[in-house]
Coordinates of C-alpha atoms in Angstrom, one line a residue:
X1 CA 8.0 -17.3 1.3
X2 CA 9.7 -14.7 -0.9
X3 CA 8.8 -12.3 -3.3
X4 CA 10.9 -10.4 -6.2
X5 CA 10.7 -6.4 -7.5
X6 CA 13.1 -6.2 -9.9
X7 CA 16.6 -7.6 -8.7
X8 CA 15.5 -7.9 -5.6
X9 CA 13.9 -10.5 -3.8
X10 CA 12.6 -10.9 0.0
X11 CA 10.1 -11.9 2.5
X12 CA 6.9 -11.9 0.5
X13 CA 5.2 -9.1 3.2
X14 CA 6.6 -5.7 3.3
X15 CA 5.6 -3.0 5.5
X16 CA 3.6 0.2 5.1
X17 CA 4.8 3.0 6.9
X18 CA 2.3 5.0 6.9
X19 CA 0.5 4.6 9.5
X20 CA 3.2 6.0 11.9
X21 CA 3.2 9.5 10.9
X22 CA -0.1 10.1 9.0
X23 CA -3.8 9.4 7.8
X24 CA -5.0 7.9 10.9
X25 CA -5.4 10.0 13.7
X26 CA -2.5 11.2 16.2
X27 CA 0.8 9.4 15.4
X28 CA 2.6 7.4 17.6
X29 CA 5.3 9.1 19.6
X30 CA 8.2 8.7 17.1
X31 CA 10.3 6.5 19.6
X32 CA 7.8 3.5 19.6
X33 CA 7.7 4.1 15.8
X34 CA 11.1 3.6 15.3
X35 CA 11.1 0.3 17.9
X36 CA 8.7 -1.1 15.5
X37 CA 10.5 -0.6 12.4
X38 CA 13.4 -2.0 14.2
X39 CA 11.6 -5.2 15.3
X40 CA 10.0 -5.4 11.4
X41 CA 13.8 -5.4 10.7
X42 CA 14.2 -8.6 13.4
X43 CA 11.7 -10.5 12.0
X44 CA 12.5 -10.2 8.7
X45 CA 11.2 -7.6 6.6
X46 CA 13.5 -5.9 4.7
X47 CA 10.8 -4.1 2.3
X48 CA 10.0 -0.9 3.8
X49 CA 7.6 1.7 2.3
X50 CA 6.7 5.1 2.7
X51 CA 5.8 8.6 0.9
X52 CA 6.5 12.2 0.9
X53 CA 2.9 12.8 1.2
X54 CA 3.1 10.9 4.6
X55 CA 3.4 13.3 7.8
X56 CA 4.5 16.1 5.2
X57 CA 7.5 15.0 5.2
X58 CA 7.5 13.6 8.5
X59 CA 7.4 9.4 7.7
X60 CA 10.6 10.5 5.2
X61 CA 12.5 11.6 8.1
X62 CA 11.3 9.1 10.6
X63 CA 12.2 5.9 8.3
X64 CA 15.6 7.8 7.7
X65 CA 16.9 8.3 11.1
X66 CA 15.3 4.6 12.5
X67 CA 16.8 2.9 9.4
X68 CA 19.9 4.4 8.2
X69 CA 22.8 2.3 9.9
X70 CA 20.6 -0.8 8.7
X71 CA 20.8 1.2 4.8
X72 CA 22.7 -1.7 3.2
X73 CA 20.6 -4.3 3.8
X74 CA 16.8 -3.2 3.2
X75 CA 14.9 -2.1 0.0
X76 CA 13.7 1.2 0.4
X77 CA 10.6 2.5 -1.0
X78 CA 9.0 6.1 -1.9
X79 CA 6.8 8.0 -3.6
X80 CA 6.6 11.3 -5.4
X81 CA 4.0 13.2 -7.5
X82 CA 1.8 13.9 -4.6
X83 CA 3.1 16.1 -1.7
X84 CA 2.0 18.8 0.9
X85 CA 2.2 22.1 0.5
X86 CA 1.0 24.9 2.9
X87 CA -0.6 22.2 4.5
X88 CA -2.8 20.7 1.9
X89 CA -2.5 17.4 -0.2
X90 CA -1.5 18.2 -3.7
X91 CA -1.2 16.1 -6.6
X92 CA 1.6 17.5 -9.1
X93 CA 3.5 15.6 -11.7
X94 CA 5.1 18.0 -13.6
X95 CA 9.0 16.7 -14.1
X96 CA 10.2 19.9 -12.3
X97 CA 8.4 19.1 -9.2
X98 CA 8.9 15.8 -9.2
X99 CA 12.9 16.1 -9.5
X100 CA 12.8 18.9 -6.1
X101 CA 10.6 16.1 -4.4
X102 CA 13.5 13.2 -5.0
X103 CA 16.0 15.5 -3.6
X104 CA 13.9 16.4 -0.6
X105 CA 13.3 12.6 0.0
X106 CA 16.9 11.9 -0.2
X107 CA 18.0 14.0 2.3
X108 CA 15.1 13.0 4.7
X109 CA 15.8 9.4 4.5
X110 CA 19.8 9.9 4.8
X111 CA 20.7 7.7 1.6
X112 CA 21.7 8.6 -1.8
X113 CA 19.7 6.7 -3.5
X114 CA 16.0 4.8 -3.4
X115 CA 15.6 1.5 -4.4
X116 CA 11.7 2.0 -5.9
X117 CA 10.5 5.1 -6.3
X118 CA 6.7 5.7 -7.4
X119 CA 4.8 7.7 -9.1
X120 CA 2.2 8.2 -6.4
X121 CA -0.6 9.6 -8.4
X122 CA -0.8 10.3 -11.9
X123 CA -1.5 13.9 -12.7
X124 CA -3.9 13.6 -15.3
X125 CA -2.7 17.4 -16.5
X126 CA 0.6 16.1 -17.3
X127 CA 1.2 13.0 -19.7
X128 CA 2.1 9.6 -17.9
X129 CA 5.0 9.5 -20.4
X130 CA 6.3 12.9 -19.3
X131 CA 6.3 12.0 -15.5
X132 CA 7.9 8.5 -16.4
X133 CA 10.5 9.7 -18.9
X134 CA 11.5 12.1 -15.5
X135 CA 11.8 9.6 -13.8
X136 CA 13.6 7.2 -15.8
X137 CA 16.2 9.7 -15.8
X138 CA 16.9 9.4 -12.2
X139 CA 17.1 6.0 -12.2
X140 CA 20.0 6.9 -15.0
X141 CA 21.7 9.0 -12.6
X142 CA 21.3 6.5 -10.2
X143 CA 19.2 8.4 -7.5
X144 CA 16.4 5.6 -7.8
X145 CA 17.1 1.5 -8.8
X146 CA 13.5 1.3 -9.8
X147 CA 10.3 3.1 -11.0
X148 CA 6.7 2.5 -9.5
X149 CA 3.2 3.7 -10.1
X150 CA 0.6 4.1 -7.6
X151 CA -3.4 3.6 -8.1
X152 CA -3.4 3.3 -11.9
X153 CA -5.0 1.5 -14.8
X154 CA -3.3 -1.3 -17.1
X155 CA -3.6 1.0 -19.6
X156 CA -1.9 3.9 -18.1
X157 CA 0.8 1.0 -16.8
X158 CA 1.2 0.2 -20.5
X159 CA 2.0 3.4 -21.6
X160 CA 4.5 3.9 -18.6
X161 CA 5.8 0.6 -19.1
X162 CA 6.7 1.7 -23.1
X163 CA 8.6 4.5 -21.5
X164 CA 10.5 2.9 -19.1
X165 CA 10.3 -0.7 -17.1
X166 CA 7.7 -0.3 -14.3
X167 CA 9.0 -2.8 -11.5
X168 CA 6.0 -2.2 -9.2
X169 CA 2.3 -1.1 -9.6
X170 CA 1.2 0.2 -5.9
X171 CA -2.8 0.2 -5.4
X172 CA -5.2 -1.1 -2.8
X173 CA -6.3 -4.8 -3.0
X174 CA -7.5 -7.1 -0.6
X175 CA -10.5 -9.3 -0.1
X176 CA -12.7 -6.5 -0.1
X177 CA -10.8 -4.4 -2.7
X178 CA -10.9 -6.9 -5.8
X179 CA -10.4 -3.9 -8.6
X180 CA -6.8 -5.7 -9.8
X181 CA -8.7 -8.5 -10.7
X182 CA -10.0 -6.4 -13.6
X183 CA -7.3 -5.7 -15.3
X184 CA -4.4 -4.8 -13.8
X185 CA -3.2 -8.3 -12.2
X186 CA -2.8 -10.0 -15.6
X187 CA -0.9 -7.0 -17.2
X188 CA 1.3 -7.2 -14.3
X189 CA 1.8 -10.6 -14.5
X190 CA 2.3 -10.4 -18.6
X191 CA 4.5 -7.7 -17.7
X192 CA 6.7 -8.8 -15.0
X193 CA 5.7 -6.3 -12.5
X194 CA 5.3 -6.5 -9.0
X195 CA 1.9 -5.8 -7.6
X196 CA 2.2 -4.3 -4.3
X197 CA -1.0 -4.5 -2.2
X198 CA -1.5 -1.5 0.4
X199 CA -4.4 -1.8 2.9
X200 CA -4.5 -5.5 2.5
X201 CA -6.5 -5.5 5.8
X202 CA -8.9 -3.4 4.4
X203 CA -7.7 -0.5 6.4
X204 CA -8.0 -2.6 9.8
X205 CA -11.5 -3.7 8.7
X206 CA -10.8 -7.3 8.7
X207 CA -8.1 -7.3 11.7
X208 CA -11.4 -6.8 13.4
X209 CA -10.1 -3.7 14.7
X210 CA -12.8 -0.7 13.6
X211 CA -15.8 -2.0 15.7
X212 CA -17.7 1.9 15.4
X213 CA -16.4 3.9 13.2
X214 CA -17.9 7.3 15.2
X215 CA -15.5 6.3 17.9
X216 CA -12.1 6.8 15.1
X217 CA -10.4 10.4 15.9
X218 CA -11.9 12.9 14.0
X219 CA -8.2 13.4 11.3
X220 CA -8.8 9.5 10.4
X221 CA -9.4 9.4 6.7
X222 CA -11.1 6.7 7.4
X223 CA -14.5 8.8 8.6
X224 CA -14.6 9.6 5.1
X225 CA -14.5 6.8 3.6
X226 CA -18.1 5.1 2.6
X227 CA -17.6 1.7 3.6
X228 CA -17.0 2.9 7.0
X229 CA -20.4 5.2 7.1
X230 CA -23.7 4.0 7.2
X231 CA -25.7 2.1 6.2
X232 CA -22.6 0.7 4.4
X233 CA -20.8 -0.5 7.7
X234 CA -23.1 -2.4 9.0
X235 CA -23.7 -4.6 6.1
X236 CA -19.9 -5.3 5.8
X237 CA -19.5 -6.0 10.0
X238 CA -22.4 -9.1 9.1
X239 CA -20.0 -9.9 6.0
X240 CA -17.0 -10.0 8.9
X241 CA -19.0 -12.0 11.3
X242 CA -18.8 -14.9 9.2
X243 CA -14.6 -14.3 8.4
X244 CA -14.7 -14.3 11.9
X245 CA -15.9 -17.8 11.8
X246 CA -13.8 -19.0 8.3
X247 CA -10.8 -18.2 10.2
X248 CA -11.6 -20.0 13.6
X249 CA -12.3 -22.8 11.2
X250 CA -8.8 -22.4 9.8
X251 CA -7.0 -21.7 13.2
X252 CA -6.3 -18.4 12.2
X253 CA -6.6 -15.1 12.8
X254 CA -8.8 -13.0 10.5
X255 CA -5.3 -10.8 9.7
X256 CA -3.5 -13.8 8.9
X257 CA -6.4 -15.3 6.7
X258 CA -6.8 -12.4 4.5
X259 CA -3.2 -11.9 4.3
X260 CA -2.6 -15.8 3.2
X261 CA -5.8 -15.7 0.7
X262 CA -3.8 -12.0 -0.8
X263 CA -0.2 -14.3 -1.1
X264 CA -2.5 -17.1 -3.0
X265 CA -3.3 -14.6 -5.7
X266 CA -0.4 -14.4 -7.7
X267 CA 3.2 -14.5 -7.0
X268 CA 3.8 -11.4 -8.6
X269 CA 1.4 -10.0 -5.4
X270 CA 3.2 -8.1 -1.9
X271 CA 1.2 -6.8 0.9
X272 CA 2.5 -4.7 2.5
X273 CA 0.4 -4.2 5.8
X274 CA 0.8 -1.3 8.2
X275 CA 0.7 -1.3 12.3
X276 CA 1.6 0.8 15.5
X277 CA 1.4 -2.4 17.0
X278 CA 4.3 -5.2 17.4
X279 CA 1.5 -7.8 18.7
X280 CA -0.2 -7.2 15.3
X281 CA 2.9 -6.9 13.9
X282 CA 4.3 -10.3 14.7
X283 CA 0.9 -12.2 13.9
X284 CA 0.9 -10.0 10.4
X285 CA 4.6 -11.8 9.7
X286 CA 3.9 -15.1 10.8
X287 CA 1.8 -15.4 7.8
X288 CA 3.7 -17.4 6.0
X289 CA 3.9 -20.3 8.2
X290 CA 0.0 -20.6 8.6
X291 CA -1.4 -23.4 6.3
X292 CA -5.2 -22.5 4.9
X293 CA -7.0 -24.8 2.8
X294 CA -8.5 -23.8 -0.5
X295 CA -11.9 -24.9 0.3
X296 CA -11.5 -22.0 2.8
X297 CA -9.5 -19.4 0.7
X298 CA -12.5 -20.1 -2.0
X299 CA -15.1 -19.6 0.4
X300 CA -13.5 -16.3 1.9
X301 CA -13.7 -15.1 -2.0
X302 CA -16.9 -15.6 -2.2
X303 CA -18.3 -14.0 1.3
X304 CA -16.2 -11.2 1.4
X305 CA -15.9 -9.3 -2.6
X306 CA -17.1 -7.0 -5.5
X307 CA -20.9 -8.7 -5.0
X308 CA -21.4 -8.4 -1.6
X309 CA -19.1 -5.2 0.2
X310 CA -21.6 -2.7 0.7
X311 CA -20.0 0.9 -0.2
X312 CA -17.5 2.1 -2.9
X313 CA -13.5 2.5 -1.3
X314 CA -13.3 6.5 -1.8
X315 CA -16.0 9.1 -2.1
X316 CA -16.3 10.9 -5.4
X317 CA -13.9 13.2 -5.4
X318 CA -11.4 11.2 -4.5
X319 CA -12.3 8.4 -6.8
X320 CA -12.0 10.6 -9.5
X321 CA -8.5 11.6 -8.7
X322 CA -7.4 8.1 -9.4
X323 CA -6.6 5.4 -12.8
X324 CA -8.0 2.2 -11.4
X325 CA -10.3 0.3 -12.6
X326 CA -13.8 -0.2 -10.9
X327 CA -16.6 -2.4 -10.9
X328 CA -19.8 -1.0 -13.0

């Protein structure tokens, strides 16, 4: 199974490096990082993703040594428009910065050019046009083959899109994420843009690996997050009892059930899972070859979704830091 961003087509998973340098507690130590990029290489994946926000700087450098005499043959992904600095998470779209971020991530990832580079977050100060039309002018110098947006609206893709071609829309979307199914999924797919899903297992939630959520290091983001607080999390573990079950049913495993219902979607739809583990990375990838009925895709959609997760995805502050849509 294959998907296409732009020119480019591949396996229809990708993989989110995040995970290996930032967000969720201590990293792994960088040498079992880079085996498991190496083996998402051997199996396959050729659609690698990371961030300057990721490790500081840190994920950049990582993916750049592991990856750089396998350059030629993967699609390489990063972000810009939200970075650290002194230590803090900053969101800053003005075309200045986000021109001196592109030439940091170049030299971190050893290349001299990206193949789709996004727009992480969208500085509300700063017009989406502005950012875009930044942008656009590196892929004219050739420094980037492609421009992306992260966590936005279809209206603020529209007005990107009018700009420039946006080849990929970034945001969170999985069983228990439906907000794409608001909007943004059919301007995609009117618009020929890729929809890239990040934390399509619901940030480990439905690998079944967060079983207490007080027992996460205390730097996991996900401590702050309210579906993992209660009483929120222990509605949605009764909700995962029962995917438990649909994907016994389907001779599954509950990764490789909500990754198959996410590739049903729409073809224009990559998820682009994240792991420190190659067990968990192999069963992610072998996806594709597990058949699911739709009886049981239909039935997941209805246990697990907008009308019955307990919890909204970020707190408030957050929330209002992002474009996306969300449910009244």
């Amino acid at each position: 199974m294959q998907r296409r961003i732009a020119d480019w087509q591949g396996l229809a998973i990708g993989l989110g490096c995040m995970n290996l340098s930032h967000a969720y507690g201590t990293p792994p130590d960088p040498a079992d990082a880079g085996e498991l990029l190496l083996r998402a290489h051997e199996l396959g994946v050729r659609h690698f993703d990371t961030a300057a926000l990721y490790g500081f700087g840190r994920n950049e450098e990582l993916v750049g040594k592991v990856l750089k005499p396998l350059r030629g043959e993967i699609f390489l992904a990063s972000k810009c428009g939200m970075t650290g600095v002194d230590g803090k998470r900053v969101i800053d779209g003005r075309p200045e910065t986000l021109t001196a971020t592109l030439e940091e991530a170049l030299r971190r990832l050893q290349t001299d050019h990206i193949d789709l580079y996004y727009l992480h977050r969208w500085d509300k100060s700063v017009p989406i046009e502005d950012s875009v039309g930044t942008m656009a002018r590196m892929v004219e110098q050739g420094k980037i083959g492609a421009i992306g947006l992260s966590e936005v609206s279809a209206d603020t893709l529209r007005k990107a899109h009018s700009v420039h071609p946006v080849a990929a829309v970034q945001t969170e979307y999985s069983l228990w994420t439906r907000n794409p199914e608001i909007a943004l999924l059919d301007t995609c797919r009117e618009l020929g843009t890729a929809l890239v899903a990040f934390s399509p297992l619901a940030r480990g939630f439905l690998a079944g690996s967060v079983t207490d959520p007080e027992a996460l290091e205390p730097r996991d983001i996900r401590r702050n997050m309210p579906r993992f607080q209660s009483p929120h999390f222990a509605v949605n573990c009764r909700l995962r009892d029962g995917f438990r079950e649909l994907a016994a049913e389907a001779g599954c495993t509950m990764s490789q059930l909500a990754l198959r219902w996410l590739l049903e979607r729409d073809p224009c739809v990559i998820p682009i899972p994240g792991t420190r583990s190659l067990a968990h990375l192999e069963e992610n990838l072998a996806t594709a070859s597990v058949g699911v009925s739709e009886d049981i895709l239909m039935t997941a959609s209805r246990l697990i979704g907008p009308n019955t997760v307990s919890g909204p995805r970020y707190g408030a502050a957050t929330q209002a830091e992002i474009d996306t849509e969300d449910y009244v």
